Amino acid sequence: MGRVAVIGAGVIGVSSAYLLARAGHDVTLIDAAGEPGTGASAGNAAQLSWAYGDAMASPALLKHLPAIAMGRDPAIRIHWQLDRDFLRWGLKFIANTPFRRWWNNTQDILRLAEQSRYELAILLKETDVEFDYRVAGKLHLYADRQSFAAAHSSVVRKNALGFEQRLLTRMEAENIEPALAAYQGEIAGAVYTPDDALGDAAEFCRQLTAWMIGRGQVSTFFGRRVSSFVQTGGVLTGLRFEDRDELHVDAAVVAAGPQIRSLVSDLPEARDIRSVRGYSLTIPRSGLAPSVSLTDVKRKLAFAAIGDRFRVAGLADIERPGAGFDVGRFDTLKLAASAVLPDLFDRSDELTRWSGERPMTPTSKPMIAASRRIKGLYINAGHGMLGWTLALGSARRVVDLLR
Ligand SMILES: Cc1cc2nc3c(=O)[nH]c(=O)nc-3n(C[C@H](O)[C@H](O)[C@H](O)COP(=O)(O)OP(=O)(O)OC[C@H]3O[C@@H](n4cnc5c(N)ncnc54)[C@H](O)[C@@H]3O)c2cc1C
C-alpha cells in the first residue's frame, strides 16, 4: 500500500479518498478550492437516482436534436465550436444514440449505481456523516401520452432488472405527493421509483472529509492546484503544484471533474470529457414544496426538498471549456420552474443561484481507468448528469484498479 494522492474533492474525489483509505492506502486529498464540495457537486439536484441511469445519448434525444440545434428547446443549448475535440465528442455522442448502444450504456450505468447504493449503505452504518440523506422516492412526470407510452417499455425493462418502478395516473401520483394537486404542468402519467433517495452532495463532501481527517485517515491540501505530474520513464513519482512545490506519491487518482481537460490535456483520455453546464435555484422549504423528488421530463427540471431547502435544477448547455455561466439562464430556469410550481421561486431575496459544469463523456459512462500514458496515474472522472449517484461505486472501482 503506497501513498496515493486524490486530486479533486468533489463527490468523486472524496468518495475515492474514503474507500482508498479504508483499503489501507496512505491518502492525500487535494483541491484547488479552500474546502471540499465546491465544484459541480455544490448545488446539484441532490438525486441519488439508483433506478434512473439513462444515458443522455438516446434515440429520443436524436429525434429531438434538430429542434435543439435550432435553439427551440430552452432546456438544452449547444455552443457550436470548430475544434476537433468538440466534433469528435459530438460524433461519438451521436454514434451512441441507437437503441442498442443507449440501452447497453444505460445498463452499465445502472450496475454502477447499484454498486454505489451498496457502498452508501455501508458508509451510513460506519460513519456518522449527515447530509440530509433520505429515501424520498421519485416521480417522473410525463406531459403527453406519447412520451408516457414510451416510458412503459423502459419501466418493463427496469423491472426485469429488479428495479421497482410503477406507472401511475395523475390521480395516483397526487396520492403519493399531494403537492402535485397544485402542479400547473401537464401530467399524462408518472413513473414512480419508491427507492430513489437524495442528499446534499456538498455537505456529504464536507462531512466525510472532516470525518476522515478526524480519524487520521487522510491528509489534505486545500487551496492548492496541481499543475502537472512528475514522472520518471513514464512512471508517476509525484505531483507538481502551481507554486512549483512537489509532492512525492506512488499513485494519483485524478477526480478533477470538468477541469480534467486542463490538468491532463496531454492525455487522450481527457479529450472525451466535455462540460455540460447546468443551473439550480434553492429557496427555503415551505409547506407548498413537494417532498417526493420530481422530474418534469418535458421541461427537464428536477425538484428536490433537501433538509430545510427546496431546489430546482436543470438546463444543459454544451459549451466551450471555461466559458463561465450565463446570468440569463437563471431567468430561464426560474421561468420554467414558476410555470409549473407558481409562487415558490418568486422571492428573489430568498433565492440562492448556482451554476456548475457536468463533466460529460459521449456515452454518459464515467471514465474509471488507468492512464494509458503514465503508469501510476488513474482517472475517475466524466460522471456527467449522475456523479452524485455514481460516486461511491466509482470509488470502489478505483480501489479495485489500484490493487
Ligand atoms: C445542475 C446539475 C444538477 C445535477 N444533479 C445531479 C443529481 O441530481 N444527481 C446526480 O447524481 N448528479 C447530478 N449532477 C451531476 C453531479 O453533480 C456531477 O457529476 C458531480 O458533481 C461531478 O463530481 P466531481 O467530483 O467529478 O466534480 P467536482 O464536484 O467539480 O469536483 C472536482 C474538484 O476538482 C478540483 N480540481 C480541479 N482541477 C484541480 C487541480 N488541477 N488541482 C486541484 N484540484 C482541482 C475542483 O476544485 C473541484 O473541487 C448534477 C450536475 C449539475 C450541474
Short mmCIF file of C-alpha atoms and ligand atoms in Angstrom, two decimals:
data_model
loop_
_atom_site.label_atom_id
_atom_site.label_comp_id
_atom_site.label_asym_id
_atom_site.label_seq_id
_atom_site.Cartn_x
_atom_site.Cartn_y
_atom_site.Cartn_z
CA MET A 1 0.00 0.00 0.00
CA GLY A 2 1.57 3.25 -1.09
CA ARG A 3 0.95 6.94 -0.87
CA VAL A 4 -1.96 7.88 -3.11
CA ALA A 5 -2.99 11.43 -3.99
CA VAL A 6 -6.58 12.11 -4.92
CA ILE A 7 -6.85 15.30 -6.98
CA GLY A 8 -10.26 16.89 -6.56
CA ALA A 9 -12.51 16.92 -3.51
CA GLY A 10 -15.91 16.80 -5.18
CA VAL A 11 -18.17 13.79 -4.63
CA ILE A 12 -15.95 11.64 -6.81
CA GLY A 13 -12.66 12.55 -5.14
CA VAL A 14 -13.98 12.46 -1.58
CA SER A 15 -15.65 9.08 -2.16
CA SER A 16 -12.42 7.77 -3.74
CA ALA A 17 -10.35 9.03 -0.81
CA TYR A 18 -12.74 7.35 1.65
CA LEU A 19 -12.65 3.90 0.07
CA LEU A 20 -8.91 4.09 -0.72
CA ALA A 21 -8.19 4.93 2.93
CA ARG A 22 -10.43 2.07 4.03
CA ALA A 23 -8.47 -0.25 1.75
CA GLY A 24 -5.32 0.73 3.64
CA HIS A 25 -3.74 3.34 1.34
CA ASP A 26 -2.00 6.41 2.70
CA VAL A 27 -4.26 9.04 1.11
CA THR A 28 -3.72 12.73 0.46
CA LEU A 29 -6.81 14.60 -0.72
CA ILE A 30 -6.06 17.75 -2.72
CA ASP A 31 -8.27 20.51 -4.05
CA ALA A 32 -7.60 23.88 -5.62
CA ALA A 33 -10.54 25.29 -3.64
CA GLY A 34 -10.35 26.10 0.05
CA GLU A 35 -12.81 23.36 1.05
CA PRO A 36 -14.37 20.19 -0.35
CA GLY A 37 -17.52 20.11 -2.48
CA THR A 38 -17.35 23.47 -4.23
CA GLY A 39 -17.32 22.30 -7.88
CA ALA A 40 -20.06 20.52 -9.82
CA SER A 41 -21.07 18.81 -6.60
CA ALA A 42 -22.02 22.03 -4.81
CA GLY A 43 -25.57 22.83 -5.95
CA ASN A 44 -26.74 19.83 -7.93
CA ALA A 45 -30.23 18.32 -7.88
CA ALA A 46 -29.28 16.06 -4.95
CA GLN A 47 -30.83 12.97 -6.52
CA LEU A 48 -29.47 9.53 -5.78
CA SER A 49 -31.12 8.08 -8.85
CA TRP A 50 -30.47 4.39 -8.32
CA ALA A 51 -33.01 3.31 -10.92
CA TYR A 52 -32.69 6.10 -13.48
CA GLY A 53 -29.22 5.91 -15.03
CA ASP A 54 -30.42 6.65 -18.56
CA ALA A 55 -27.56 7.64 -20.85
CA MET A 56 -28.05 11.08 -22.39
CA ALA A 57 -27.27 9.90 -25.94
CA SER A 58 -30.55 8.16 -26.72
CA PRO A 59 -32.90 7.53 -29.67
CA ALA A 60 -35.30 10.10 -28.16
CA LEU A 61 -32.60 12.77 -27.97
CA LEU A 62 -31.50 12.08 -31.54
CA LYS A 63 -35.07 12.76 -32.74
CA HIS A 64 -35.11 15.96 -30.75
CA LEU A 65 -31.65 17.08 -31.95
CA PRO A 66 -32.82 19.26 -34.89
CA ALA A 67 -35.05 21.26 -32.51
CA ILE A 68 -32.15 21.62 -30.05
CA ALA A 69 -29.76 22.64 -32.84
CA MET A 70 -32.21 25.36 -33.90
CA GLY A 71 -32.43 26.65 -30.33
CA ARG A 72 -36.07 25.59 -29.89
CA ASP A 73 -35.59 23.78 -26.57
CA PRO A 74 -34.84 26.27 -23.76
CA ALA A 75 -33.52 23.42 -21.58
CA ILE A 76 -30.62 22.44 -23.85
CA ARG A 77 -28.21 24.76 -25.64
CA ILE A 78 -25.27 23.91 -27.85
CA HIS A 79 -22.45 26.36 -28.37
CA TRP A 80 -21.08 25.12 -31.68
CA GLN A 81 -17.32 25.02 -31.80
CA LEU A 82 -15.00 24.45 -34.66
CA ASP A 83 -12.45 22.45 -32.76
CA ARG A 84 -11.52 18.86 -33.44
CA ASP A 85 -12.24 17.61 -29.91
CA PHE A 86 -15.75 19.09 -29.95
CA LEU A 87 -16.53 17.47 -33.31
CA ARG A 88 -15.09 14.15 -32.20
CA TRP A 89 -17.14 14.28 -28.98
CA GLY A 90 -20.27 15.18 -30.95
CA LEU A 91 -19.80 12.34 -33.44
CA LYS A 92 -19.17 9.83 -30.66
CA PHE A 93 -22.27 11.12 -28.87
CA ILE A 94 -24.42 10.62 -31.98
CA ALA A 95 -22.90 7.17 -32.52
CA ASN A 96 -24.23 6.23 -29.07
CA THR A 97 -27.84 7.24 -29.73
CA PRO A 98 -29.12 3.99 -31.39
CA PHE A 99 -31.28 1.94 -29.06
CA ARG A 100 -28.88 -0.95 -28.54
CA ARG A 101 -25.94 1.32 -27.59
CA TRP A 102 -28.13 3.52 -25.42
CA TRP A 103 -29.50 0.52 -23.55
CA ASN A 104 -26.04 -1.06 -23.12
CA ASN A 105 -24.69 2.24 -21.77
CA THR A 106 -27.72 2.63 -19.51
CA GLN A 107 -27.34 -0.89 -18.10
CA ASP A 108 -23.64 -0.24 -17.35
CA ILE A 109 -24.61 2.96 -15.53
CA LEU A 110 -27.34 1.15 -13.59
CA ARG A 111 -24.84 -1.51 -12.47
CA LEU A 112 -22.52 1.21 -11.22
CA ALA A 113 -25.42 2.93 -9.45
CA GLU A 114 -26.27 -0.36 -7.76
CA GLN A 115 -22.68 -0.64 -6.56
CA SER A 116 -22.94 2.92 -5.21
CA ARG A 117 -26.12 2.17 -3.34
CA TYR A 118 -24.45 -0.84 -1.73
CA GLU A 119 -21.39 1.20 -0.70
CA LEU A 120 -23.57 4.04 0.62
CA ALA A 121 -25.49 1.63 2.86
CA ILE A 122 -22.17 0.55 4.41
CA LEU A 123 -20.95 4.14 4.74
CA LEU A 124 -24.14 5.15 6.53
CA LYS A 125 -23.56 2.35 9.04
CA GLU A 126 -19.86 3.02 9.54
CA THR A 127 -19.81 6.80 9.76
CA ASP A 128 -21.95 9.46 11.38
CA VAL A 129 -21.88 11.87 8.44
CA GLU A 130 -25.13 13.80 7.99
CA PHE A 131 -26.06 15.27 4.64
CA ASP A 132 -29.89 15.40 4.66
CA TYR A 133 -29.99 11.91 3.23
CA ARG A 134 -33.45 10.48 2.82
CA VAL A 135 -35.23 7.88 0.70
CA ALA A 136 -37.64 10.41 -0.77
CA GLY A 137 -38.86 8.39 -3.77
CA LYS A 138 -39.08 9.98 -7.18
CA LEU A 139 -41.86 10.79 -9.64
CA HIS A 140 -41.00 11.29 -13.30
CA LEU A 141 -43.84 13.36 -14.76
CA TYR A 142 -44.73 12.90 -18.43
CA ALA A 143 -46.57 15.71 -20.17
CA ASP A 144 -48.13 13.80 -23.07
CA ARG A 145 -49.42 10.36 -23.89
CA GLN A 146 -46.70 9.65 -26.41
CA SER A 147 -43.79 10.17 -24.02
CA PHE A 148 -45.67 8.33 -21.26
CA ALA A 149 -46.26 5.38 -23.60
CA ALA A 150 -42.52 5.32 -24.36
CA ALA A 151 -41.85 5.23 -20.60
CA HIS A 152 -43.86 1.98 -20.35
CA SER A 153 -41.22 -0.09 -22.12
CA SER A 154 -38.45 1.48 -20.06
CA VAL A 155 -40.30 0.55 -16.86
CA VAL A 156 -40.78 -3.02 -18.08
CA ARG A 157 -37.05 -3.32 -18.86
CA LYS A 158 -36.04 -1.87 -15.50
CA ASN A 159 -38.49 -4.06 -13.60
CA ALA A 160 -36.89 -7.04 -15.38
CA LEU A 161 -33.52 -5.89 -14.00
CA GLY A 162 -35.00 -5.88 -10.49
CA PHE A 163 -35.69 -2.15 -10.05
CA GLU A 164 -39.03 -1.18 -8.58
CA GLN A 165 -40.78 1.33 -10.81
CA ARG A 166 -44.52 1.83 -11.22
CA LEU A 167 -46.64 3.57 -13.83
CA LEU A 168 -49.21 5.92 -12.28
CA THR A 169 -52.10 8.09 -13.38
CA ARG A 170 -52.04 11.73 -12.32
CA MET A 171 -54.51 10.94 -9.54
CA GLU A 172 -52.33 8.11 -8.22
CA ALA A 173 -49.28 10.39 -8.35
CA GLU A 174 -51.19 13.02 -6.36
CA ASN A 175 -52.00 10.41 -3.73
CA ILE A 176 -48.26 9.84 -3.29
CA GLU A 177 -47.36 13.55 -3.48
CA PRO A 178 -50.36 15.75 -2.55
CA ALA A 179 -48.44 18.94 -3.52
CA LEU A 180 -48.89 17.80 -7.14
CA ALA A 181 -52.52 18.95 -6.97
CA ALA A 182 -51.17 22.47 -7.44
CA TYR A 183 -48.77 21.45 -10.25
CA GLN A 184 -49.53 23.55 -13.32
CA GLY A 185 -47.64 21.37 -15.82
CA GLU A 186 -49.41 18.79 -17.97
CA ILE A 187 -49.26 15.29 -16.43
CA ALA A 188 -50.36 12.47 -18.74
CA GLY A 189 -48.86 9.96 -16.33
CA ALA A 190 -45.97 9.39 -13.98
CA VAL A 191 -43.32 6.79 -13.22
CA TYR A 192 -42.78 6.27 -9.51
CA THR A 193 -39.49 4.97 -8.14
CA PRO A 194 -40.00 4.49 -4.39
CA ASP A 195 -36.39 3.56 -3.58
CA ASP A 196 -34.67 6.59 -5.11
CA ALA A 197 -33.05 8.76 -2.47
CA LEU A 198 -31.50 12.19 -2.15
CA GLY A 199 -28.89 14.01 -0.12
CA ASP A 200 -26.84 17.18 -0.14
CA ALA A 201 -23.71 16.31 -2.14
CA ALA A 202 -21.68 19.29 -0.95
CA GLU A 203 -22.47 18.54 2.68
CA PHE A 204 -21.51 14.92 2.07
CA CYS A 205 -18.10 16.11 0.78
CA ARG A 206 -17.53 18.41 3.75
CA GLN A 207 -18.75 15.99 6.40
CA LEU A 208 -16.98 12.92 5.07
CA THR A 209 -13.71 14.82 4.66
CA ALA A 210 -13.98 16.12 8.23
CA TRP A 211 -14.81 12.60 9.43
CA MET A 212 -11.73 11.17 7.67
CA ILE A 213 -9.47 13.94 8.97
CA GLY A 214 -10.82 13.39 12.49
CA ARG A 215 -9.76 9.74 12.32
CA GLY A 216 -6.41 10.43 10.74
CA GLN A 217 -7.48 8.58 7.59
CA VAL A 218 -6.41 11.25 5.10
CA SER A 219 -4.14 14.23 4.95
CA THR A 220 -5.41 17.17 2.96
CA PHE A 221 -4.14 20.02 0.84
CA PHE A 222 -6.84 22.58 0.17
CA GLY A 223 -6.26 25.77 -1.77
CA ARG A 224 -3.50 24.03 -3.76
CA ARG A 225 -3.85 23.49 -7.51
CA VAL A 226 -1.98 20.62 -9.10
CA SER A 227 -0.44 21.79 -12.36
CA SER A 228 1.39 18.71 -13.67
CA PHE A 229 2.74 15.25 -12.94
CA VAL A 230 6.31 14.30 -12.14
CA GLN A 231 7.37 11.09 -13.85
CA THR A 232 10.45 9.05 -14.49
CA GLY A 233 10.45 6.86 -17.57
CA GLY A 234 6.66 7.02 -17.87
CA VAL A 235 6.13 6.11 -14.20
CA LEU A 236 4.45 8.62 -11.87
CA THR A 237 6.64 9.71 -8.96
CA GLY A 238 4.92 12.88 -7.83
CA LEU A 239 2.71 15.90 -8.38
CA ARG A 240 3.72 19.45 -9.07
CA PHE A 241 1.65 22.33 -7.70
CA GLU A 242 1.19 25.72 -9.34
CA ASP A 243 3.78 27.24 -7.00
CA ARG A 244 6.29 24.58 -8.25
CA ASP A 245 6.24 22.68 -4.95
CA GLU A 246 6.29 18.92 -5.43
CA LEU A 247 4.67 16.08 -3.53
CA HIS A 248 6.07 12.58 -3.78
CA VAL A 249 3.39 9.94 -4.41
CA ASP A 250 3.27 6.36 -5.64
CA ALA A 251 -0.05 6.80 -7.40
CA ALA A 252 -2.58 9.51 -8.12
CA VAL A 253 -6.29 9.50 -8.90
CA VAL A 254 -7.50 12.42 -10.99
CA ALA A 255 -11.02 13.28 -9.85
CA ALA A 256 -10.92 16.84 -11.15
CA GLY A 257 -14.40 16.76 -12.70
CA PRO A 258 -14.79 19.06 -15.68
CA GLN A 259 -11.34 20.55 -15.12
CA ILE A 260 -9.63 17.30 -16.02
CA ARG A 261 -9.06 18.65 -19.54
CA SER A 262 -6.77 21.42 -18.35
CA LEU A 263 -4.91 19.16 -15.92
CA VAL A 264 -4.22 16.24 -18.24
CA SER A 265 -4.56 17.85 -21.65
CA ASP A 266 -1.77 15.65 -23.00
CA LEU A 267 -3.67 12.50 -22.10
CA PRO A 268 -6.03 11.27 -24.83
CA GLU A 269 -8.48 10.16 -22.09
CA ALA A 270 -9.25 13.72 -21.08
CA ARG A 271 -10.43 14.73 -24.54
CA ASP A 272 -13.53 12.59 -24.15
CA ILE A 273 -14.83 14.72 -21.29
CA ARG A 274 -16.69 17.96 -22.02
CA SER A 275 -18.59 20.40 -19.88
CA VAL A 276 -22.35 20.43 -19.90
CA ARG A 277 -23.36 23.37 -17.76
CA GLY A 278 -26.40 23.28 -15.51
CA TYR A 279 -28.09 25.68 -13.12
CA SER A 280 -30.02 25.47 -9.87
CA LEU A 281 -32.13 27.72 -7.66
CA THR A 282 -32.57 26.99 -3.97
CA ILE A 283 -35.16 28.52 -1.64
CA PRO A 284 -36.13 27.92 1.99
CA ARG A 285 -38.54 24.97 2.07
CA SER A 286 -42.19 25.85 2.68
CA GLY A 287 -45.27 23.71 3.19
CA LEU A 288 -46.12 24.10 -0.51
CA ALA A 289 -42.98 22.30 -1.65
CA PRO A 290 -43.30 18.66 -2.75
CA SER A 291 -41.48 16.23 -0.51
CA VAL A 292 -41.11 13.46 -3.10
CA SER A 293 -38.45 14.28 -5.73
CA LEU A 294 -39.93 15.30 -9.07
CA THR A 295 -38.57 15.25 -12.58
CA ASP A 296 -40.56 17.11 -15.22
CA VAL A 297 -39.46 15.16 -18.28
CA LYS A 298 -40.67 17.70 -20.86
CA ARG A 299 -39.07 20.70 -19.19
CA LYS A 300 -36.06 18.68 -17.96
CA LEU A 301 -36.41 20.07 -14.45
CA ALA A 302 -35.56 18.23 -11.23
CA PHE A 303 -37.14 19.34 -7.94
CA ALA A 304 -35.87 18.20 -4.55
CA ALA A 305 -36.64 19.00 -0.93
CA ILE A 306 -33.25 18.80 0.78
CA GLY A 307 -33.45 19.29 4.54
CA ASP A 308 -34.92 22.76 5.07
CA ARG A 309 -34.34 23.80 1.43
CA PHE A 310 -36.18 23.27 -1.82
CA ARG A 311 -34.24 23.19 -5.07
CA VAL A 312 -34.92 23.16 -8.77
CA ALA A 313 -32.10 22.19 -11.11
CA GLY A 314 -31.93 21.90 -14.85
CA LEU A 315 -30.61 23.17 -18.19
CA ALA A 316 -27.87 21.51 -20.17
CA ASP A 317 -25.55 23.84 -22.06
CA ILE A 318 -22.82 22.18 -24.08
CA GLU A 319 -20.29 24.93 -24.03
CA ARG A 320 -16.68 25.89 -24.54
CA PRO A 321 -14.47 24.78 -21.64
CA GLY A 322 -14.12 27.59 -19.12
CA ALA A 323 -16.79 29.73 -20.82
CA GLY A 324 -18.36 30.67 -17.46
CA PHE A 325 -22.05 30.88 -16.67
CA ASP A 326 -24.73 32.95 -18.35
CA VAL A 327 -26.75 35.06 -15.88
CA GLY A 328 -29.75 34.99 -18.24
CA ARG A 329 -30.03 31.23 -17.82
CA PHE A 330 -31.13 31.68 -14.18
CA ASP A 331 -34.18 33.54 -15.51
CA THR A 332 -34.83 30.71 -18.00
CA LEU A 333 -34.77 28.22 -15.13
CA LYS A 334 -36.91 30.39 -12.86
CA LEU A 335 -39.48 30.91 -15.60
CA ALA A 336 -39.71 27.17 -16.31
CA ALA A 337 -39.98 26.29 -12.60
CA SER A 338 -42.54 29.01 -11.89
CA ALA A 339 -44.68 27.85 -14.83
CA VAL A 340 -45.29 24.54 -13.03
CA LEU A 341 -44.95 25.49 -9.36
CA PRO A 342 -46.13 29.12 -9.22
CA ASP A 343 -45.16 31.43 -6.32
CA LEU A 344 -42.41 29.22 -4.90
CA PHE A 345 -39.46 30.82 -6.69
CA ASP A 346 -40.79 34.40 -6.76
CA ARG A 347 -38.96 35.88 -3.75
CA SER A 348 -35.62 36.74 -5.30
CA ASP A 349 -34.16 37.84 -1.93
CA GLU A 350 -34.50 34.23 -0.76
CA LEU A 351 -33.10 32.58 -3.89
CA THR A 352 -29.66 31.05 -3.99
CA ARG A 353 -28.41 30.83 -7.56
CA TRP A 354 -25.83 28.27 -8.55
CA SER A 355 -24.28 27.00 -11.74
CA GLY A 356 -21.92 24.09 -12.30
CA GLU A 357 -20.38 22.08 -15.09
CA ARG A 358 -21.19 18.41 -15.52
CA PRO A 359 -18.15 16.51 -16.74
CA MET A 360 -19.70 14.52 -19.59
CA THR A 361 -18.49 11.68 -21.81
CA PRO A 362 -20.27 10.85 -25.10
CA THR A 363 -21.58 7.59 -23.60
CA SER A 364 -22.58 9.15 -20.23
CA LYS A 365 -20.43 6.43 -18.64
CA PRO A 366 -17.64 7.72 -16.42
CA MET A 367 -14.02 7.10 -17.22
CA ILE A 368 -12.57 4.93 -14.48
CA ALA A 369 -9.27 3.67 -15.78
CA ALA A 370 -5.51 3.65 -15.54
CA SER A 371 -3.88 6.30 -17.71
CA ARG A 372 -2.53 4.95 -20.97
CA ARG A 373 0.44 7.35 -20.83
CA ILE A 374 1.60 7.47 -17.21
CA LYS A 375 1.93 4.37 -15.04
CA GLY A 376 0.55 5.01 -11.56
CA LEU A 377 -1.95 7.63 -12.76
CA TYR A 378 -5.66 6.82 -12.64
CA ILE A 379 -8.69 8.69 -13.93
CA ASN A 380 -12.03 8.82 -12.14
CA ALA A 381 -13.99 11.47 -13.99
CA GLY A 382 -16.70 12.16 -16.55
CA HIS A 383 -19.74 11.32 -14.42
CA GLY A 384 -21.97 13.78 -16.26
CA MET A 385 -25.56 14.02 -15.05
CA LEU A 386 -25.14 11.32 -12.38
CA GLY A 387 -21.91 11.92 -10.49
CA TRP A 388 -23.57 12.04 -7.08
CA THR A 389 -25.42 8.80 -7.78
CA LEU A 390 -22.33 7.03 -9.11
CA ALA A 391 -19.70 8.38 -6.70
CA LEU A 392 -19.22 5.51 -4.27
CA GLY A 393 -19.49 2.76 -6.89
CA SER A 394 -16.87 4.58 -8.98
CA ALA A 395 -14.67 4.87 -5.91
CA ARG A 396 -14.93 1.11 -5.35
CA ARG A 397 -13.81 0.51 -8.95
CA VAL A 398 -10.81 2.78 -8.42
CA VAL A 399 -9.84 0.78 -5.34
CA ASP A 400 -10.04 -2.38 -7.47
CA LEU A 401 -7.80 -0.80 -10.12
CA LEU A 402 -5.14 0.06 -7.55
CA ARG A 403 -4.92 -3.49 -6.21
C1 LIG B 1 -27.40 21.32 -12.41
C2 LIG B 1 -26.82 19.97 -12.07
C3 LIG B 1 -27.64 19.04 -11.46
C4 LIG B 1 -27.13 17.77 -11.16
N1 LIG B 1 -27.94 16.89 -10.50
C5 LIG B 1 -27.45 15.67 -10.17
C6 LIG B 1 -28.27 14.77 -9.46
O1 LIG B 1 -29.38 15.08 -9.08
N2 LIG B 1 -27.77 13.54 -9.20
C7 LIG B 1 -26.53 13.16 -9.60
O2 LIG B 1 -26.16 12.01 -9.37
N3 LIG B 1 -25.71 14.03 -10.22
C8 LIG B 1 -26.15 15.28 -10.53
N4 LIG B 1 -25.35 16.16 -11.19
C9 LIG B 1 -24.02 15.73 -11.62
C10 LIG B 1 -23.01 15.78 -10.50
O3 LIG B 1 -23.18 16.96 -9.75
C11 LIG B 1 -21.59 15.72 -11.10
O4 LIG B 1 -21.48 14.61 -11.95
C12 LIG B 1 -20.59 15.55 -9.98
O5 LIG B 1 -20.72 16.59 -9.04
C13 LIG B 1 -19.17 15.54 -10.51
O6 LIG B 1 -18.34 15.42 -9.40
P1 LIG B 1 -16.77 15.53 -9.49
O7 LIG B 1 -16.25 15.23 -8.15
O8 LIG B 1 -16.30 14.73 -10.67
O9 LIG B 1 -16.51 17.04 -9.92
P2 LIG B 1 -16.47 18.35 -9.00
O10 LIG B 1 -17.52 18.31 -7.97
O11 LIG B 1 -16.46 19.50 -9.95
O12 LIG B 1 -15.09 18.24 -8.25
C14 LIG B 1 -13.87 18.41 -8.92
C15 LIG B 1 -12.94 19.10 -7.97
O13 LIG B 1 -11.62 19.06 -8.52
C16 LIG B 1 -10.95 20.24 -8.17
N5 LIG B 1 -9.87 20.44 -9.12
C17 LIG B 1 -9.97 20.53 -10.46
N6 LIG B 1 -8.73 20.66 -11.01
C18 LIG B 1 -7.86 20.66 -9.99
C19 LIG B 1 -6.44 20.77 -9.91
N7 LIG B 1 -5.69 20.92 -11.01
N8 LIG B 1 -5.85 20.74 -8.69
C20 LIG B 1 -6.58 20.59 -7.56
N9 LIG B 1 -7.94 20.48 -7.59
C21 LIG B 1 -8.56 20.51 -8.78
C22 LIG B 1 -12.06 21.32 -8.27
O14 LIG B 1 -11.71 22.45 -7.49
C23 LIG B 1 -13.28 20.56 -7.75
O15 LIG B 1 -13.48 20.77 -6.38
C24 LIG B 1 -25.80 17.44 -11.49
C25 LIG B 1 -24.98 18.41 -12.05
C26 LIG B 1 -25.47 19.66 -12.33
C27 LIG B 1 -24.56 20.69 -12.92
#
